[in-house]
Coordinates of C-alpha atoms and ligand atoms in Angstrom, one line a residue:
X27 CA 24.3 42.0 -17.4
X28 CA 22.6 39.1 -18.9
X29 CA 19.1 41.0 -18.4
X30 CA 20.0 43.4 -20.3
X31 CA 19.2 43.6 -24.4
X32 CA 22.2 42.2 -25.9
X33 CA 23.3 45.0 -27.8
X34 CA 23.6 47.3 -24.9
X35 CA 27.0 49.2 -24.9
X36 CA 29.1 48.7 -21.8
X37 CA 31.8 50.5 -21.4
X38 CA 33.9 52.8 -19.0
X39 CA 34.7 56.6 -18.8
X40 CA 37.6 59.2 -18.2
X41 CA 38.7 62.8 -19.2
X42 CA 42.0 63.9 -20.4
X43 CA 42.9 66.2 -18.1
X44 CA 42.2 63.4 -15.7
X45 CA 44.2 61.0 -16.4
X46 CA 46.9 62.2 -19.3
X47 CA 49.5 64.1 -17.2
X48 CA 52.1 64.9 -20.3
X49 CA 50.6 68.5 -19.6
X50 CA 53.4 70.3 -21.3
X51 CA 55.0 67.5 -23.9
X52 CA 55.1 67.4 -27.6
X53 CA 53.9 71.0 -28.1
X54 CA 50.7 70.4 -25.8
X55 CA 49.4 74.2 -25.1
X56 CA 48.6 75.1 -21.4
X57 CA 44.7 74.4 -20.6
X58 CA 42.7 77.0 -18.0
X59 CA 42.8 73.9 -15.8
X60 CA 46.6 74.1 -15.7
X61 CA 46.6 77.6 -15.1
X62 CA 43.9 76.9 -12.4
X63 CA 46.2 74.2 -10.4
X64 CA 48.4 77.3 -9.6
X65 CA 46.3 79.3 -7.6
X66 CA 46.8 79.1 -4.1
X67 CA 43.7 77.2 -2.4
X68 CA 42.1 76.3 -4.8
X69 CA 42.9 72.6 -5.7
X70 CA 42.8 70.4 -2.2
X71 CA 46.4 69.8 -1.4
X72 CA 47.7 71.8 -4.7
X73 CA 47.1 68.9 -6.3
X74 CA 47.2 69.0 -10.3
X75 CA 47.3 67.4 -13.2
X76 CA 50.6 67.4 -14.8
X77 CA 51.0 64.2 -14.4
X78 CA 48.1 62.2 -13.3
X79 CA 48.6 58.8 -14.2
X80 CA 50.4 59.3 -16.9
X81 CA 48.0 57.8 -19.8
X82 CA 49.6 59.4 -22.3
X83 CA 52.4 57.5 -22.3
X84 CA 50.6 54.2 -20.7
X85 CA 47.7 54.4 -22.6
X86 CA 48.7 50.7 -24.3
X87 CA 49.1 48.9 -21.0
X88 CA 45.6 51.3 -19.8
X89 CA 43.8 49.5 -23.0
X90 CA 45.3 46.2 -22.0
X91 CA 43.9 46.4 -18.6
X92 CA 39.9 47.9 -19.9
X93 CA 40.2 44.6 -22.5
X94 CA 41.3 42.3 -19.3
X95 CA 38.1 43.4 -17.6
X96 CA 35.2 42.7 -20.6
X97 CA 35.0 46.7 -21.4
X98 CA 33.9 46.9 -25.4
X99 CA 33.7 50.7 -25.1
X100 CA 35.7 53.0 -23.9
X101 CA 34.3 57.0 -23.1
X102 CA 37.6 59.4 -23.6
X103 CA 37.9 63.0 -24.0
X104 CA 40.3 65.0 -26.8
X105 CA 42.4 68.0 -24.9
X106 CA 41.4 70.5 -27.2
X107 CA 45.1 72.8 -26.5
X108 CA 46.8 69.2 -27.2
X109 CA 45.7 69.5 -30.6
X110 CA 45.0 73.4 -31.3
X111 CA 47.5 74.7 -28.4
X112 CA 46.5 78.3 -28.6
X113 CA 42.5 77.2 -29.4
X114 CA 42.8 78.4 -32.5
X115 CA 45.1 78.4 -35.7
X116 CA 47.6 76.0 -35.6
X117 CA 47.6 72.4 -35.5
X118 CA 49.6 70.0 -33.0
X119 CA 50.7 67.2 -35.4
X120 CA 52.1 65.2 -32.4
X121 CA 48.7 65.4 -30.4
X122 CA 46.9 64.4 -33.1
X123 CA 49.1 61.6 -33.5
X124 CA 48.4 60.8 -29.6
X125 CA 45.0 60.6 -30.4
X126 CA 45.0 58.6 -33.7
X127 CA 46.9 56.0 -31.8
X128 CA 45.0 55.4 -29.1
X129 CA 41.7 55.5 -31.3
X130 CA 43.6 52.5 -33.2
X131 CA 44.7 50.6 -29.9
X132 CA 41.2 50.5 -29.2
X133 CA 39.9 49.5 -32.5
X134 CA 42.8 46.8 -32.1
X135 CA 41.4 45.1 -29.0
X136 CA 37.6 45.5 -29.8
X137 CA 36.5 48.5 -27.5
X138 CA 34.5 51.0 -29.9
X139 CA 35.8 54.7 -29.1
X140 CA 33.0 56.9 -27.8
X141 CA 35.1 60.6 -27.8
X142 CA 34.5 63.8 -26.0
X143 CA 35.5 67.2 -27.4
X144 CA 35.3 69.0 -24.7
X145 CA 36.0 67.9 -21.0
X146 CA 36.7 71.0 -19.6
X147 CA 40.3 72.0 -20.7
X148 CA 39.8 75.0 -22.5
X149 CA 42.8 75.9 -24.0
X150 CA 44.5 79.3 -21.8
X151 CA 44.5 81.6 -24.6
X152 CA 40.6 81.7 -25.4
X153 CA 40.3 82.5 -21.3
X154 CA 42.7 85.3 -21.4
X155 CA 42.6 86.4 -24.9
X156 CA 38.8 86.3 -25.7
X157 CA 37.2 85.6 -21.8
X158 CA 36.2 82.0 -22.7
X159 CA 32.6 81.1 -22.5
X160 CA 31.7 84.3 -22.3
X161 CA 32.3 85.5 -25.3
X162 CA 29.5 84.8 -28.8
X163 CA 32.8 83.8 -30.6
X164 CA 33.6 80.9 -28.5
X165 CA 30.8 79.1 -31.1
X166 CA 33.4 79.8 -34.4
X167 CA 36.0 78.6 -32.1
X168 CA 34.7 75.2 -31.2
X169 CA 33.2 74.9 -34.5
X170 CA 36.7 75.0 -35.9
X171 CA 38.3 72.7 -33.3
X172 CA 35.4 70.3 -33.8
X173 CA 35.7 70.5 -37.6
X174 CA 39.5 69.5 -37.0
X175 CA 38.4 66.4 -34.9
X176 CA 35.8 64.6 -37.1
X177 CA 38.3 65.5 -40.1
X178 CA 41.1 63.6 -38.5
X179 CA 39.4 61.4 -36.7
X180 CA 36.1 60.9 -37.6
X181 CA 37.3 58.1 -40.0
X182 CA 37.1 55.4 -37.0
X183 CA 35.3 57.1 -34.4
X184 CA 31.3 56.6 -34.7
X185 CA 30.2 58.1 -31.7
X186 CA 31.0 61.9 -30.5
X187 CA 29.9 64.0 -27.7
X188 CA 30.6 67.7 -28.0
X189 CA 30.2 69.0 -24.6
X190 CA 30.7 67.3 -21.0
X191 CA 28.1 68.8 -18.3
X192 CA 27.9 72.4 -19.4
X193 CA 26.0 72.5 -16.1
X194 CA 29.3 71.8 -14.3
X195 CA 30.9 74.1 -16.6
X196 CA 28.4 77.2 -16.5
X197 CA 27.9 76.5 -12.0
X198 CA 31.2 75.5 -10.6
X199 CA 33.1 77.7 -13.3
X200 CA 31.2 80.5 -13.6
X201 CA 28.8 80.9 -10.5
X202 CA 30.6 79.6 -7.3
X203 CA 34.3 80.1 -9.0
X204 CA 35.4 76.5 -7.5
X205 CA 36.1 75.2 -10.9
X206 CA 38.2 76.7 -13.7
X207 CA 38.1 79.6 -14.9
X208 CA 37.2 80.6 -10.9
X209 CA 34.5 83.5 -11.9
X210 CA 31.9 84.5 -9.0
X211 CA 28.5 85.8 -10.9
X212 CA 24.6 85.0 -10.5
X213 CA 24.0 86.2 -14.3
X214 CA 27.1 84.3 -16.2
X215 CA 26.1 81.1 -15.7
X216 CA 23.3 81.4 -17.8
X217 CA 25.6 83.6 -20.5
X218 CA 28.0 80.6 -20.4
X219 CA 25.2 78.0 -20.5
X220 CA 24.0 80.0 -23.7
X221 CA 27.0 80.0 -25.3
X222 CA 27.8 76.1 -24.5
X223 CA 24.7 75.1 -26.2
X224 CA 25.2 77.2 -29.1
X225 CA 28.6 75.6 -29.5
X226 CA 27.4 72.5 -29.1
X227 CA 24.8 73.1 -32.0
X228 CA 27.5 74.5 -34.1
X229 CA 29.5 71.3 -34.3
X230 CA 27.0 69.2 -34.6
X231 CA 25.7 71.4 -37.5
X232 CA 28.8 71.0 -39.6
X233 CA 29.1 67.2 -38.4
X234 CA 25.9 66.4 -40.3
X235 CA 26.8 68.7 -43.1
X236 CA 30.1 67.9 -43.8
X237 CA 30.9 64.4 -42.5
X238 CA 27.2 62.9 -42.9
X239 CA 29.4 59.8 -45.2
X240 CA 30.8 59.0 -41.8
X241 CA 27.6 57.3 -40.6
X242 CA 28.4 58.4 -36.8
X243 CA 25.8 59.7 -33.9
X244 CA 26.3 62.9 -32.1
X245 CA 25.0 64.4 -29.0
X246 CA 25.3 66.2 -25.4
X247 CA 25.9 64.8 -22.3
X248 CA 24.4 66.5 -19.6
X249 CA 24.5 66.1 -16.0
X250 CA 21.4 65.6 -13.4
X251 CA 20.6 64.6 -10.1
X252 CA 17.2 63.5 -8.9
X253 CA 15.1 65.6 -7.0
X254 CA 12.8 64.0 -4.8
X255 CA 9.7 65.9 -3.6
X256 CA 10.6 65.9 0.1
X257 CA 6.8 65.8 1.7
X258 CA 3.7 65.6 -0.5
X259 CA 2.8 68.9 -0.2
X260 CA 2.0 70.7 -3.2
X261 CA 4.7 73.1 -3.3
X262 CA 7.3 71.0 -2.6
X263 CA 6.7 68.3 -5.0
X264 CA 6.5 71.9 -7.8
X265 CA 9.9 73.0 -6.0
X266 CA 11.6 69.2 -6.7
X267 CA 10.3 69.5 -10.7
X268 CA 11.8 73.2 -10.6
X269 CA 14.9 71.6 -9.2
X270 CA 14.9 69.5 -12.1
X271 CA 14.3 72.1 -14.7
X272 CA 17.1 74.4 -13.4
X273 CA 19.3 71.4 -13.5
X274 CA 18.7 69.5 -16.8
X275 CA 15.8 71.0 -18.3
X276 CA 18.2 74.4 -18.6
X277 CA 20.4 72.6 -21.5
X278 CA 18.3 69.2 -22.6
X279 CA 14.7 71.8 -23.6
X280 CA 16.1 74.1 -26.0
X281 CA 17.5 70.7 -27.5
X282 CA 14.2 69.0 -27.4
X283 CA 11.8 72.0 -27.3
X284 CA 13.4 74.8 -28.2
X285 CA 13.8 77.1 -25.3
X286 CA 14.5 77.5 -22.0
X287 CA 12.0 76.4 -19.4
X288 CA 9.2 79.0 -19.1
X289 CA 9.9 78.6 -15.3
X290 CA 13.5 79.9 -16.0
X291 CA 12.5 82.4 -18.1
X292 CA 10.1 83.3 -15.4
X293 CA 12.6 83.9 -13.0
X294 CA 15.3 85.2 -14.0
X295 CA 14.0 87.5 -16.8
X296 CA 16.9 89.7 -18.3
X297 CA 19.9 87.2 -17.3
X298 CA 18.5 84.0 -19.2
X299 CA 19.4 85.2 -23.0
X300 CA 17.1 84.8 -26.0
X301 CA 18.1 82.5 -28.4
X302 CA 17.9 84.4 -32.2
X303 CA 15.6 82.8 -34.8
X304 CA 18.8 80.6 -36.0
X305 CA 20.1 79.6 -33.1
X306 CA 16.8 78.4 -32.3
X307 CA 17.0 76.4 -35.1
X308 CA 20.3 75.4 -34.7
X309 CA 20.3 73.7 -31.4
X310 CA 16.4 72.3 -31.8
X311 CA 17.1 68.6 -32.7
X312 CA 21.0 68.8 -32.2
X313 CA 21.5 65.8 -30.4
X314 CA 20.9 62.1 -32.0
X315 CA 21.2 60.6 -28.2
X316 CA 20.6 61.9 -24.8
X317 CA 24.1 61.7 -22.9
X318 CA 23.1 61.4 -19.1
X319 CA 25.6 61.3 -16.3
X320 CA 24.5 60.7 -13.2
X321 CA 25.8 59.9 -9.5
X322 CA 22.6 60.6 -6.6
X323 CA 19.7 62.0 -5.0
X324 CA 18.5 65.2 -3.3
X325 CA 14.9 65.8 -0.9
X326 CA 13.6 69.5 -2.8
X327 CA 11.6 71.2 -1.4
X328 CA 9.9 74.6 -1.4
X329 CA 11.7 78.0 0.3
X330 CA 10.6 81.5 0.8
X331 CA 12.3 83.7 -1.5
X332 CA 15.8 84.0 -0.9
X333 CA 15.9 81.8 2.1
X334 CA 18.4 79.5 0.5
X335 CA 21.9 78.3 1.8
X336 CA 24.3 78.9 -0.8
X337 CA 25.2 74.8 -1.0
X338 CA 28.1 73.2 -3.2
X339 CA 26.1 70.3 -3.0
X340 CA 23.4 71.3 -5.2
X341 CA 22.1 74.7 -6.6
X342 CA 25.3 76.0 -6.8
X343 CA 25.6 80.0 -6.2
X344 CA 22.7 80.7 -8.2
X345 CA 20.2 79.3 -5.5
X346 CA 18.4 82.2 -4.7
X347 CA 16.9 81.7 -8.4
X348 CA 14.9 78.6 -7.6
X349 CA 13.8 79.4 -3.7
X350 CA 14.4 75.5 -3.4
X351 CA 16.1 73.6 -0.3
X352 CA 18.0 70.5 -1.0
X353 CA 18.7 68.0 1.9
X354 CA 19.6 64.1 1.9
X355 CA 18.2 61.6 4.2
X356 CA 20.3 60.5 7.2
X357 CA 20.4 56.8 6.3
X358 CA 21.4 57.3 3.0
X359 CA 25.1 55.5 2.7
X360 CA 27.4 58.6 1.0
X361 CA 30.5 58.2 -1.4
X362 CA 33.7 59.5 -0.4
X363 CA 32.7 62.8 -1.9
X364 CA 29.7 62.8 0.4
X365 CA 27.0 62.1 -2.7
X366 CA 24.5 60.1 -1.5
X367 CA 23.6 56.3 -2.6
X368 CA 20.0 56.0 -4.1
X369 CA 19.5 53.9 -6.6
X370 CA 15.4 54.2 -7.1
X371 CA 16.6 58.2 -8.3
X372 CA 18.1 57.1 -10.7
X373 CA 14.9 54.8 -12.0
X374 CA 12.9 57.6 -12.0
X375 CA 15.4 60.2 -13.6
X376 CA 15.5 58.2 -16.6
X377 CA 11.6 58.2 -16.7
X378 CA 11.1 61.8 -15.9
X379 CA 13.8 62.2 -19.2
X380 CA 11.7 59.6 -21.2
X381 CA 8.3 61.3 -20.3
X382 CA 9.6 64.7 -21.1
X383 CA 11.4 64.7 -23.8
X384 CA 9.8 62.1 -25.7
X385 CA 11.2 58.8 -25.2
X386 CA 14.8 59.3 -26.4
X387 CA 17.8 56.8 -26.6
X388 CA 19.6 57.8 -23.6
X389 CA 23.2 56.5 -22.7
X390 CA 24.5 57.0 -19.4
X391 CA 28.1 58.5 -20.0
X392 CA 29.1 58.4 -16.4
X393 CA 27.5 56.7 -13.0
X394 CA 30.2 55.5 -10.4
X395 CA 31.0 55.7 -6.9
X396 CA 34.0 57.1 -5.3
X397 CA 35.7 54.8 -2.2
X398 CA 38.2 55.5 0.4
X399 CA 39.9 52.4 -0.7
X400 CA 42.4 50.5 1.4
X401 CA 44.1 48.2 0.0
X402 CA 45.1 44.8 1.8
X403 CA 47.5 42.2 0.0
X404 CA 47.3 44.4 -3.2
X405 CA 43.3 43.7 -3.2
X406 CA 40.3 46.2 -2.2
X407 CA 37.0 44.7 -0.5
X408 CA 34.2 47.4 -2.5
X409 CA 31.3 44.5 -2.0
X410 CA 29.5 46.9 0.3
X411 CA 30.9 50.2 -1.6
X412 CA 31.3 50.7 -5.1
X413 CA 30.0 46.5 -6.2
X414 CA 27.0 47.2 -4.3
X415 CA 26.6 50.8 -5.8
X416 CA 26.9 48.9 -9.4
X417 CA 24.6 46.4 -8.7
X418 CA 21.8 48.9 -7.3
X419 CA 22.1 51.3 -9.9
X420 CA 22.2 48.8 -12.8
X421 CA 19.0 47.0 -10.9
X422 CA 17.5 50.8 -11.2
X423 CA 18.5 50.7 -14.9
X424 CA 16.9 47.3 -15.9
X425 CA 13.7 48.7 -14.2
X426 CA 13.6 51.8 -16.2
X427 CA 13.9 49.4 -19.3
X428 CA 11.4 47.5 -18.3
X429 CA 9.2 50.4 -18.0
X430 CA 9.9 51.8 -21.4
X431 CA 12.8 53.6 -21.1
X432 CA 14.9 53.5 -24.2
X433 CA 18.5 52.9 -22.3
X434 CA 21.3 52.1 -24.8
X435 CA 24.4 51.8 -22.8
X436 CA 26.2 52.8 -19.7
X437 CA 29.7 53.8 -19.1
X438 CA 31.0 53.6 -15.4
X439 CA 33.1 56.2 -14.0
X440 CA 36.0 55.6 -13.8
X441 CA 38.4 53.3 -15.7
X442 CA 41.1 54.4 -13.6
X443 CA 42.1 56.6 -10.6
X444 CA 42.1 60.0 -11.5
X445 CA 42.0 63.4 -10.8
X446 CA 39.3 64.8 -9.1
X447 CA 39.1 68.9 -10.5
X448 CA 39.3 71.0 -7.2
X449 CA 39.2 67.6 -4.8
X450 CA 42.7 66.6 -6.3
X451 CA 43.7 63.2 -5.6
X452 CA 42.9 62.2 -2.4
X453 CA 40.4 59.0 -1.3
X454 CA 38.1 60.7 1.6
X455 CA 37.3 64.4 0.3
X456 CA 34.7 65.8 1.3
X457 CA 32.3 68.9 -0.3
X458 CA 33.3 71.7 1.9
X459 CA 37.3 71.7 2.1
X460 CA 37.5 75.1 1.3
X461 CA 34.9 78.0 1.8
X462 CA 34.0 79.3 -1.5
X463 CA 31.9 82.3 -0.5
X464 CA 35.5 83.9 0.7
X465 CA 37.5 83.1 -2.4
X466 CA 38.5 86.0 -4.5
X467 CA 36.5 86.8 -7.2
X468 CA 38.9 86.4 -10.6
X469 CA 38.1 89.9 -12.5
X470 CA 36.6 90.1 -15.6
X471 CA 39.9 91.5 -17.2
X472 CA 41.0 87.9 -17.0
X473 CA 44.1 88.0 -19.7
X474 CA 45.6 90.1 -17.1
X475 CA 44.3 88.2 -14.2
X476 CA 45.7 85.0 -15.5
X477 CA 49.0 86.2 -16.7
X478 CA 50.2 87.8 -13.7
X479 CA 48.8 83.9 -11.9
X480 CA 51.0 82.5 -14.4
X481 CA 53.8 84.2 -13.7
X482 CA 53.8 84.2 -10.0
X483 CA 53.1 80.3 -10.3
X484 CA 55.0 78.9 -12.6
X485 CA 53.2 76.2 -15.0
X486 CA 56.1 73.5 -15.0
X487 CA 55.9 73.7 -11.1
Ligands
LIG23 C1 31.5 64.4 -13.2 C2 32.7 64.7 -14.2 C3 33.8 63.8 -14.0 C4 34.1 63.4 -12.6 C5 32.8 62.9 -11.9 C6 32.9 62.6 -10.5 O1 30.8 65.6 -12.9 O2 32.2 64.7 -15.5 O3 34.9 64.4 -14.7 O4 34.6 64.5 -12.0 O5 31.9 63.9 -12.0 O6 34.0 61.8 -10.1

């Protein structure tokens, strides 16, 4: 850590729905993740979140324990339906409270907040009421919400990120259906994507406009793996940077160029959307940082139109797009959720972002490794696991440094045990519990979808 320049931020990282639990107390509204932890097979073990670890009420003896190990900043997300339980309209005083006091814990032991809006827990009634991401309104929505946020908060808290991995959001929740809301498509995605970064631009719009006295920084994080060409050849070393421009290049160019990759628009023609004249305008330049979370390392390389396996791992359902083949090498070491360990990815991630985009400040917002702990004598022995991850990835860091990359800060994930979206809780999980190409597809009509899920499964259960 010495290396590194001494004003680099270290801190640690977590997400509400995570690690609050309290999912129901003091006039929280229900979340689509909620609603999600009811359907049958869909979270490992019907795990959920109600409870979690319980931060909400913990959260002073959580802070205690981040101050106990060195952390001076501290990555958390705001439940959106905790504060606005229907999305919209009225105001939660008591979750706002929540939030104000845990803000102030912090400031109270030294650990700068650095706070999410949105983590993924859209509140239930802009799924079933208005069809979430889907819809162009979702922008006035989180405009609103974000508006509410700096307002209250925006006092003590310096550093805001508006949107965690729309990537994750727009794959996993709108192409393979194994994250909430569950939809099944090959064109939403890239509606959802659309409408992510136009919220994004909106709050950051009215953040510089309205709350410029404030003197904060606001940005994106986005989430990317490395591709690595996986021979020399020509076309698989084009396939690896199409990998990349899929993955990141999808949300961080229309921030720092404009528009979509021309290889997107390229391939998918009518299902990428155009971005109007304002919007354009809107979401060039809308971030004053590049958020980058990262975890490992994939072999690209080039396929024959649609020859490609429909893999969780990487492309998500939408692989046919990018006629690209992922694959890991055998003596990589993997993480408990089978993501492999490659530190020298991560080097030249951060230089591919530097080179591309212009040499930005990047701060990675999450990097971490996932153990099947077992614990002996109350201890765990991570020296060859998760220490050793650190100590790689952090060696990959200093290089990129050292190689002009403008790295501010890094944020491991996670603070604490949490839980894992559609892995649950458990310590060996494993990609492919469940087949996803069988699930049912949720219908587009998904007020009516959801309602009758709710009542079948009851949200207290
Ligand atoms: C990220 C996500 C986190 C966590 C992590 C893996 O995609 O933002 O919430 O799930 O992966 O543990």
């Amino acid at each position: 850590m010495n290396q590194f320049p001494h004003d680099f931020i270290w801190g640690s990282a977590t997400s509400a729905y995570q690690i609050e639990g309290a999912h129901d107390k003091d006039g929280k509204g229900p979340s689509i993740w909620d609603a999600f932890c009811t359907i049958p097979n869909r979270i490992k073990n019907g795990d959920n979140g109600n409870v979690a670890i319980d931060h909400y009420s913990k959260y002073k003896e959580d802070i205690a324990l981040m101050k106990s190990q060195g952390f001076k900043a501290y990555r958390f997300s705001i439940a959106w339906p905790r504060v606005m339980p229907d999305g919209k309209g009225e105001v939660n005083e008591k979750g706002i409270q929540f939030y104000s006091d845990l803000i102030d814990e912090l400031l109270a032991n030294d650990i700068t907040p650095w706070v999410t809006l949105y983590h993924w827990d859209l509140p239930l009634a802009l799924q079933t009421e208005e069809d979430g991401w889907l819809n162009d309104s979702i922008a006035d929505r989180f405009e609103v919400y974000a508006d509410l946020c700096f307002s209250r908060f925006g006092d003590r808290v310096k550093n805001w990120i508006t949107l965690n991995e729309p990537w994750v959001v727009s794959i996993l929740g709108y192409g393979q259906g194994a994250f909430a809301p569950g939809r099944k498509s090959n064109s939403e995605p890239y509606l959802a994507a659309h409408n992510l970064l136009r919220s994004h631009a909106r709050a950051v719009k009215v953040y510089r406009e309205k709350y410029a006295h404030q003197n904060g920084a606001i940005g994106i994080t986005n989430n990317c793996d490395w591709r690595e060409p996986l021979t020399d050849k020509p076309e698989d070393k084009e396939a690896a940077e199409r990998a990349m421009l899929f993955f990141l290049g999808w949300f961080a160019d229309p921030v720092y160029k404009g528009d979509y990759p021309a290889v997107m628009r390229e391939r998918l023609g009518e299902r990428l959307p155009q971005f109007s004249e304002e919007d354009r305008e809107m979401v060039l330049g809308s971030s004053d940082f590049f958020g980058l979370n990262h975890y490992t390392t994939m072999y690209a390389a080039n396929t024959d139109a649609g020859d490609v396996e429909n893999d969780i791992a990487g492309n998500g359902g939408i692989s046919d797009d990018q006629d690209v083949s992922l694959s890991q090498d055998k003596s990589w070491q993997l993480t408990a959720m089978d993501w492999a360990v490659v530190p020298w990815g991560c080097r030249k991630l951060l230089e591919w972002i530097s080179a591309r985009y212009d040499q930005p400040s990047i701060y990675i917002t999450e990097n971490g490794f996932a153990c099947d702990d077992k614990e002996v004598n109350g201890a765990v022995d991570d020296s060859n696991t998760r220490l050793s991850y650190y100590k790689g990835y952090l060696t990959a860091c200093k290089e990129a440094i050292d190689n002009g990359v403008d790295l501010k800060g890094y944020f491991a994930w996670s603070m604490f045990d949490n839980f894992e979206w559609a892995l649950g809780y458990g310590s060996r999980f494993g990609l492919n519990w469940v087949d996803y190409e069988t699930l049912e597809r949720i219908p587009k009509a998904s007020a009516i979808w959801f309602s009758q899920v709710i009542e079948k499964n009851s949200l207290d259960s």
